[in-house]
Amino acid sequence: MSKHYASAQWEGNLVKGSGKYKLKTSGHEGGVKFTTRFEDDRSASSPEELIGAAHASCFSMAFSHALDQAGFTPEKVETEAEVTLAKAEGGFAISQILLKTKGKVGGIDKAKFLEIAEAAKTGCPVSKALAGTTIKLEAELV
């Protein structure tokens, strides 16, 4: 079993305040603000962006492993995550995550590629953690 650590702090009220996060295992640090979460400000990160990075990373790793286990050698898997934060009953919620992946894999047909991608989406640990969210997948064999 492995454990990973992160921390965050927030100063001020929600709208005018700001925060910082630290990924303690790697030492990476960043900032978060109301405007980067709810408006079109690109000057800092957001919890949803961090979830997207985690999900895209996890899926890419799971998909590469699943391809390898099925006898195919993945040359490259690239995944983007589009995380939607929407107004919901009782506040806001992450309503959907769209994973867009491209894989360069020799000797595989499109149907098998898509089948393995779907299984990896379901089996990836971050997908399991986000089971209450609609997770969609677009997969392209390049």
PDB file of C-alpha atoms in Angstrom:
ATOM      1  CA  MET A   1       0.000   0.000   0.000  1.00  0.00           C
ATOM      2  CA  SER A   2       1.237   3.500  -0.746  1.00  0.00           C
ATOM      3  CA  LYS A   3       0.176   6.800   0.773  1.00  0.00           C
ATOM      4  CA  HIS A   4       0.410  10.210  -0.827  1.00  0.00           C
ATOM      5  CA  TYR A   5       0.101  13.550   0.891  1.00  0.00           C
ATOM      6  CA  ALA A   6      -1.220  16.960  -0.021  1.00  0.00           C
ATOM      7  CA  SER A   7      -2.274  19.996   1.940  1.00  0.00           C
ATOM      8  CA  ALA A   8      -4.141  23.229   1.310  1.00  0.00           C
ATOM      9  CA  GLN A   9      -4.898  26.477   3.055  1.00  0.00           C
ATOM     10  CA  TRP A  10      -7.360  29.273   2.334  1.00  0.00           C
ATOM     11  CA  GLU A  11      -7.187  32.856   3.589  1.00  0.00           C
ATOM     12  CA  GLY A  12     -10.104  35.265   3.542  1.00  0.00           C
ATOM     13  CA  ASN A  13     -13.659  34.812   2.379  1.00  0.00           C
ATOM     14  CA  LEU A  14     -14.588  32.718  -0.638  1.00  0.00           C
ATOM     15  CA  VAL A  15     -14.868  35.464  -3.243  1.00  0.00           C
ATOM     16  CA  LYS A  16     -11.965  37.726  -2.249  1.00  0.00           C
ATOM     17  CA  GLY A  17      -9.687  35.203  -0.588  1.00  0.00           C
ATOM     18  CA  SER A  18      -7.017  32.978  -2.047  1.00  0.00           C
ATOM     19  CA  GLY A  19      -5.382  29.709  -1.270  1.00  0.00           C
ATOM     20  CA  LYS A  20      -2.372  27.522  -1.790  1.00  0.00           C
ATOM     21  CA  TYR A  21      -1.925  23.805  -2.152  1.00  0.00           C
ATOM     22  CA  LYS A  22       1.139  21.661  -1.749  1.00  0.00           C
ATOM     23  CA  LEU A  23       1.660  18.177  -3.077  1.00  0.00           C
ATOM     24  CA  LYS A  24       3.861  17.022  -0.231  1.00  0.00           C
ATOM     25  CA  THR A  25       5.245  13.908  -1.897  1.00  0.00           C
ATOM     26  CA  SER A  26       6.677  15.818  -4.876  1.00  0.00           C
ATOM     27  CA  GLY A  27       6.962  19.274  -3.341  1.00  0.00           C
ATOM     28  CA  HIS A  28       4.896  20.867  -6.124  1.00  0.00           C
ATOM     29  CA  GLU A  29       2.996  23.955  -4.971  1.00  0.00           C
ATOM     30  CA  GLY A  30       0.361  26.137  -6.569  1.00  0.00           C
ATOM     31  CA  GLY A  31      -2.368  28.644  -5.938  1.00  0.00           C
ATOM     32  CA  VAL A  32      -6.156  28.593  -6.134  1.00  0.00           C
ATOM     33  CA  LYS A  33      -8.670  31.436  -6.282  1.00  0.00           C
ATOM     34  CA  PHE A  34     -12.412  31.893  -6.608  1.00  0.00           C
ATOM     35  CA  THR A  35     -11.978  33.433 -10.065  1.00  0.00           C
ATOM     36  CA  THR A  36      -9.941  30.480 -11.363  1.00  0.00           C
ATOM     37  CA  ARG A  37     -12.665  28.117 -10.201  1.00  0.00           C
ATOM     38  CA  PHE A  38     -15.863  29.949 -11.104  1.00  0.00           C
ATOM     39  CA  GLU A  39     -14.777  32.493 -13.736  1.00  0.00           C
ATOM     40  CA  ASP A  40     -12.397  32.543 -16.695  1.00  0.00           C
ATOM     41  CA  ASP A  41      -9.246  33.487 -14.747  1.00  0.00           C
ATOM     42  CA  ARG A  42      -6.226  31.398 -15.786  1.00  0.00           C
ATOM     43  CA  SER A  43      -3.762  32.870 -13.269  1.00  0.00           C
ATOM     44  CA  ALA A  44      -3.948  29.970 -10.802  1.00  0.00           C
ATOM     45  CA  SER A  45      -5.366  26.469 -10.549  1.00  0.00           C
ATOM     46  CA  SER A  46      -8.613  25.013  -9.202  1.00  0.00           C
ATOM     47  CA  PRO A  47      -9.579  21.821  -7.383  1.00  0.00           C
ATOM     48  CA  GLU A  48     -11.273  20.655 -10.600  1.00  0.00           C
ATOM     49  CA  GLU A  49      -8.091  21.154 -12.616  1.00  0.00           C
ATOM     50  CA  LEU A  50      -6.143  19.139 -10.050  1.00  0.00           C
ATOM     51  CA  ILE A  51      -8.763  16.378 -10.191  1.00  0.00           C
ATOM     52  CA  GLY A  52      -8.483  16.458 -13.991  1.00  0.00           C
ATOM     53  CA  ALA A  53      -4.707  16.075 -13.834  1.00  0.00           C
ATOM     54  CA  ALA A  54      -5.021  13.193 -11.400  1.00  0.00           C
ATOM     55  CA  HIS A  55      -7.670  11.461 -13.499  1.00  0.00           C
ATOM     56  CA  ALA A  56      -5.837  11.916 -16.817  1.00  0.00           C
ATOM     57  CA  SER A  57      -2.617  10.599 -15.262  1.00  0.00           C
ATOM     58  CA  CYS A  58      -4.291   7.628 -13.631  1.00  0.00           C
ATOM     59  CA  PHE A  59      -6.224   6.681 -16.762  1.00  0.00           C
ATOM     60  CA  SER A  60      -3.136   6.947 -18.997  1.00  0.00           C
ATOM     61  CA  MET A  61      -1.224   4.651 -16.658  1.00  0.00           C
ATOM     62  CA  ALA A  62      -4.116   2.172 -16.344  1.00  0.00           C
ATOM     63  CA  PHE A  63      -4.711   2.147 -20.106  1.00  0.00           C
ATOM     64  CA  SER A  64      -1.019   1.597 -20.872  1.00  0.00           C
ATOM     65  CA  HIS A  65      -0.949  -1.283 -18.402  1.00  0.00           C
ATOM     66  CA  ALA A  66      -4.141  -2.826 -19.780  1.00  0.00           C
ATOM     67  CA  LEU A  67      -2.792  -2.634 -23.333  1.00  0.00           C
ATOM     68  CA  ASP A  68       0.443  -4.297 -22.232  1.00  0.00           C
ATOM     69  CA  GLN A  69      -1.440  -7.034 -20.352  1.00  0.00           C
ATOM     70  CA  ALA A  70      -3.472  -7.719 -23.505  1.00  0.00           C
ATOM     71  CA  GLY A  71      -0.259  -8.240 -25.487  1.00  0.00           C
ATOM     72  CA  PHE A  72       0.033  -4.818 -27.132  1.00  0.00           C
ATOM     73  CA  THR A  73       2.942  -2.454 -26.605  1.00  0.00           C
ATOM     74  CA  PRO A  74       1.788   1.127 -26.200  1.00  0.00           C
ATOM     75  CA  GLU A  75       4.254   3.615 -27.664  1.00  0.00           C
ATOM     76  CA  LYS A  76       2.387   6.613 -26.245  1.00  0.00           C
ATOM     77  CA  VAL A  77      -0.891   7.383 -24.470  1.00  0.00           C
ATOM     78  CA  GLU A  78      -1.936  11.023 -24.094  1.00  0.00           C
ATOM     79  CA  THR A  79      -5.047  11.955 -22.137  1.00  0.00           C
ATOM     80  CA  GLU A  80      -6.805  15.236 -21.473  1.00  0.00           C
ATOM     81  CA  ALA A  81      -9.519  15.588 -18.839  1.00  0.00           C
ATOM     82  CA  GLU A  82     -12.348  18.087 -19.120  1.00  0.00           C
ATOM     83  CA  VAL A  83     -13.899  18.506 -15.671  1.00  0.00           C
ATOM     84  CA  THR A  84     -17.281  20.262 -15.528  1.00  0.00           C
ATOM     85  CA  LEU A  85     -18.263  22.131 -12.383  1.00  0.00           C
ATOM     86  CA  ALA A  86     -21.957  22.996 -12.526  1.00  0.00           C
ATOM     87  CA  LYS A  87     -24.639  24.424 -10.295  1.00  0.00           C
ATOM     88  CA  ALA A  88     -26.580  21.554  -8.765  1.00  0.00           C
ATOM     89  CA  GLU A  89     -29.175  21.002  -6.100  1.00  0.00           C
ATOM     90  CA  GLY A  90     -27.674  22.269  -2.876  1.00  0.00           C
ATOM     91  CA  GLY A  91     -24.742  24.138  -4.457  1.00  0.00           C
ATOM     92  CA  PHE A  92     -22.149  23.121  -7.008  1.00  0.00           C
ATOM     93  CA  ALA A  93     -20.959  19.689  -8.095  1.00  0.00           C
ATOM     94  CA  ILE A  94     -18.590  18.075 -10.534  1.00  0.00           C
ATOM     95  CA  SER A  95     -21.216  16.903 -12.979  1.00  0.00           C
ATOM     96  CA  GLN A  96     -19.050  15.268 -15.616  1.00  0.00           C
ATOM     97  CA  ILE A  97     -15.512  14.356 -16.569  1.00  0.00           C
ATOM     98  CA  LEU A  98     -14.660  13.778 -20.212  1.00  0.00           C
ATOM     99  CA  LEU A  99     -11.445  11.893 -20.818  1.00  0.00           C
ATOM    100  CA  LYS A 100     -10.027  12.435 -24.292  1.00  0.00           C
ATOM    101  CA  THR A 101      -7.258   9.989 -25.029  1.00  0.00           C
ATOM    102  CA  LYS A 102      -5.041   9.228 -27.993  1.00  0.00           C
ATOM    103  CA  GLY A 103      -2.891   6.161 -28.136  1.00  0.00           C
ATOM    104  CA  LYS A 104      -0.139   5.085 -30.472  1.00  0.00           C
ATOM    105  CA  VAL A 105      -0.174   1.308 -30.281  1.00  0.00           C
ATOM    106  CA  GLY A 106       1.093  -1.068 -32.946  1.00  0.00           C
ATOM    107  CA  GLY A 107      -0.731  -4.222 -34.003  1.00  0.00           C
ATOM    108  CA  ILE A 108      -4.130  -3.405 -32.507  1.00  0.00           C
ATOM    109  CA  ASP A 109      -7.410  -2.754 -34.299  1.00  0.00           C
ATOM    110  CA  LYS A 110      -9.744   0.071 -33.372  1.00  0.00           C
ATOM    111  CA  ALA A 111     -12.405  -2.147 -31.778  1.00  0.00           C
ATOM    112  CA  LYS A 112      -9.917  -3.830 -29.413  1.00  0.00           C
ATOM    113  CA  PHE A 113      -8.335  -0.448 -28.621  1.00  0.00           C
ATOM    114  CA  LEU A 114     -11.740   0.986 -27.637  1.00  0.00           C
ATOM    115  CA  GLU A 115     -12.639  -2.109 -25.606  1.00  0.00           C
ATOM    116  CA  ILE A 116      -9.423  -1.888 -23.580  1.00  0.00           C
ATOM    117  CA  ALA A 117      -9.838   1.892 -23.153  1.00  0.00           C
ATOM    118  CA  GLU A 118     -13.340   1.460 -21.695  1.00  0.00           C
ATOM    119  CA  ALA A 119     -12.120  -1.211 -19.284  1.00  0.00           C
ATOM    120  CA  ALA A 120      -9.253   1.042 -18.188  1.00  0.00           C
ATOM    121  CA  LYS A 121     -11.674   3.928 -17.620  1.00  0.00           C
ATOM    122  CA  THR A 122     -13.774   1.777 -15.312  1.00  0.00           C
ATOM    123  CA  GLY A 123     -10.817   0.151 -13.564  1.00  0.00           C
ATOM    124  CA  CYS A 124      -8.576   3.151 -12.946  1.00  0.00           C
ATOM    125  CA  PRO A 125      -8.435   3.969  -9.197  1.00  0.00           C
ATOM    126  CA  VAL A 126      -9.320   7.640  -9.724  1.00  0.00           C
ATOM    127  CA  SER A 127     -12.382   6.656 -11.792  1.00  0.00           C
ATOM    128  CA  LYS A 128     -13.423   4.410  -8.912  1.00  0.00           C
ATOM    129  CA  ALA A 129     -12.963   7.272  -6.442  1.00  0.00           C
ATOM    130  CA  LEU A 130     -15.127   9.500  -8.653  1.00  0.00           C
ATOM    131  CA  ALA A 131     -17.856   6.888  -9.143  1.00  0.00           C
ATOM    132  CA  GLY A 132     -20.610   9.394  -8.307  1.00  0.00           C
ATOM    133  CA  THR A 133     -19.647  11.494 -11.329  1.00  0.00           C
ATOM    134  CA  THR A 134     -20.521  10.811 -14.961  1.00  0.00           C
ATOM    135  CA  ILE A 135     -17.281   9.823 -16.685  1.00  0.00           C
ATOM    136  CA  LYS A 136     -17.220   9.771 -20.479  1.00  0.00           C
ATOM    137  CA  LEU A 137     -14.442   8.666 -22.781  1.00  0.00           C
ATOM    138  CA  GLU A 138     -13.352   9.590 -26.293  1.00  0.00           C
ATOM    139  CA  ALA A 139     -10.530   7.349 -27.502  1.00  0.00           C
ATOM    140  CA  GLU A 140      -8.562   7.660 -30.718  1.00  0.00           C
ATOM    141  CA  LEU A 141      -6.044   5.200 -32.094  1.00  0.00           C
ATOM    142  CA  VAL A 142      -3.291   7.129 -33.900  1.00  0.00           C
TER     143      VAL A 142
END
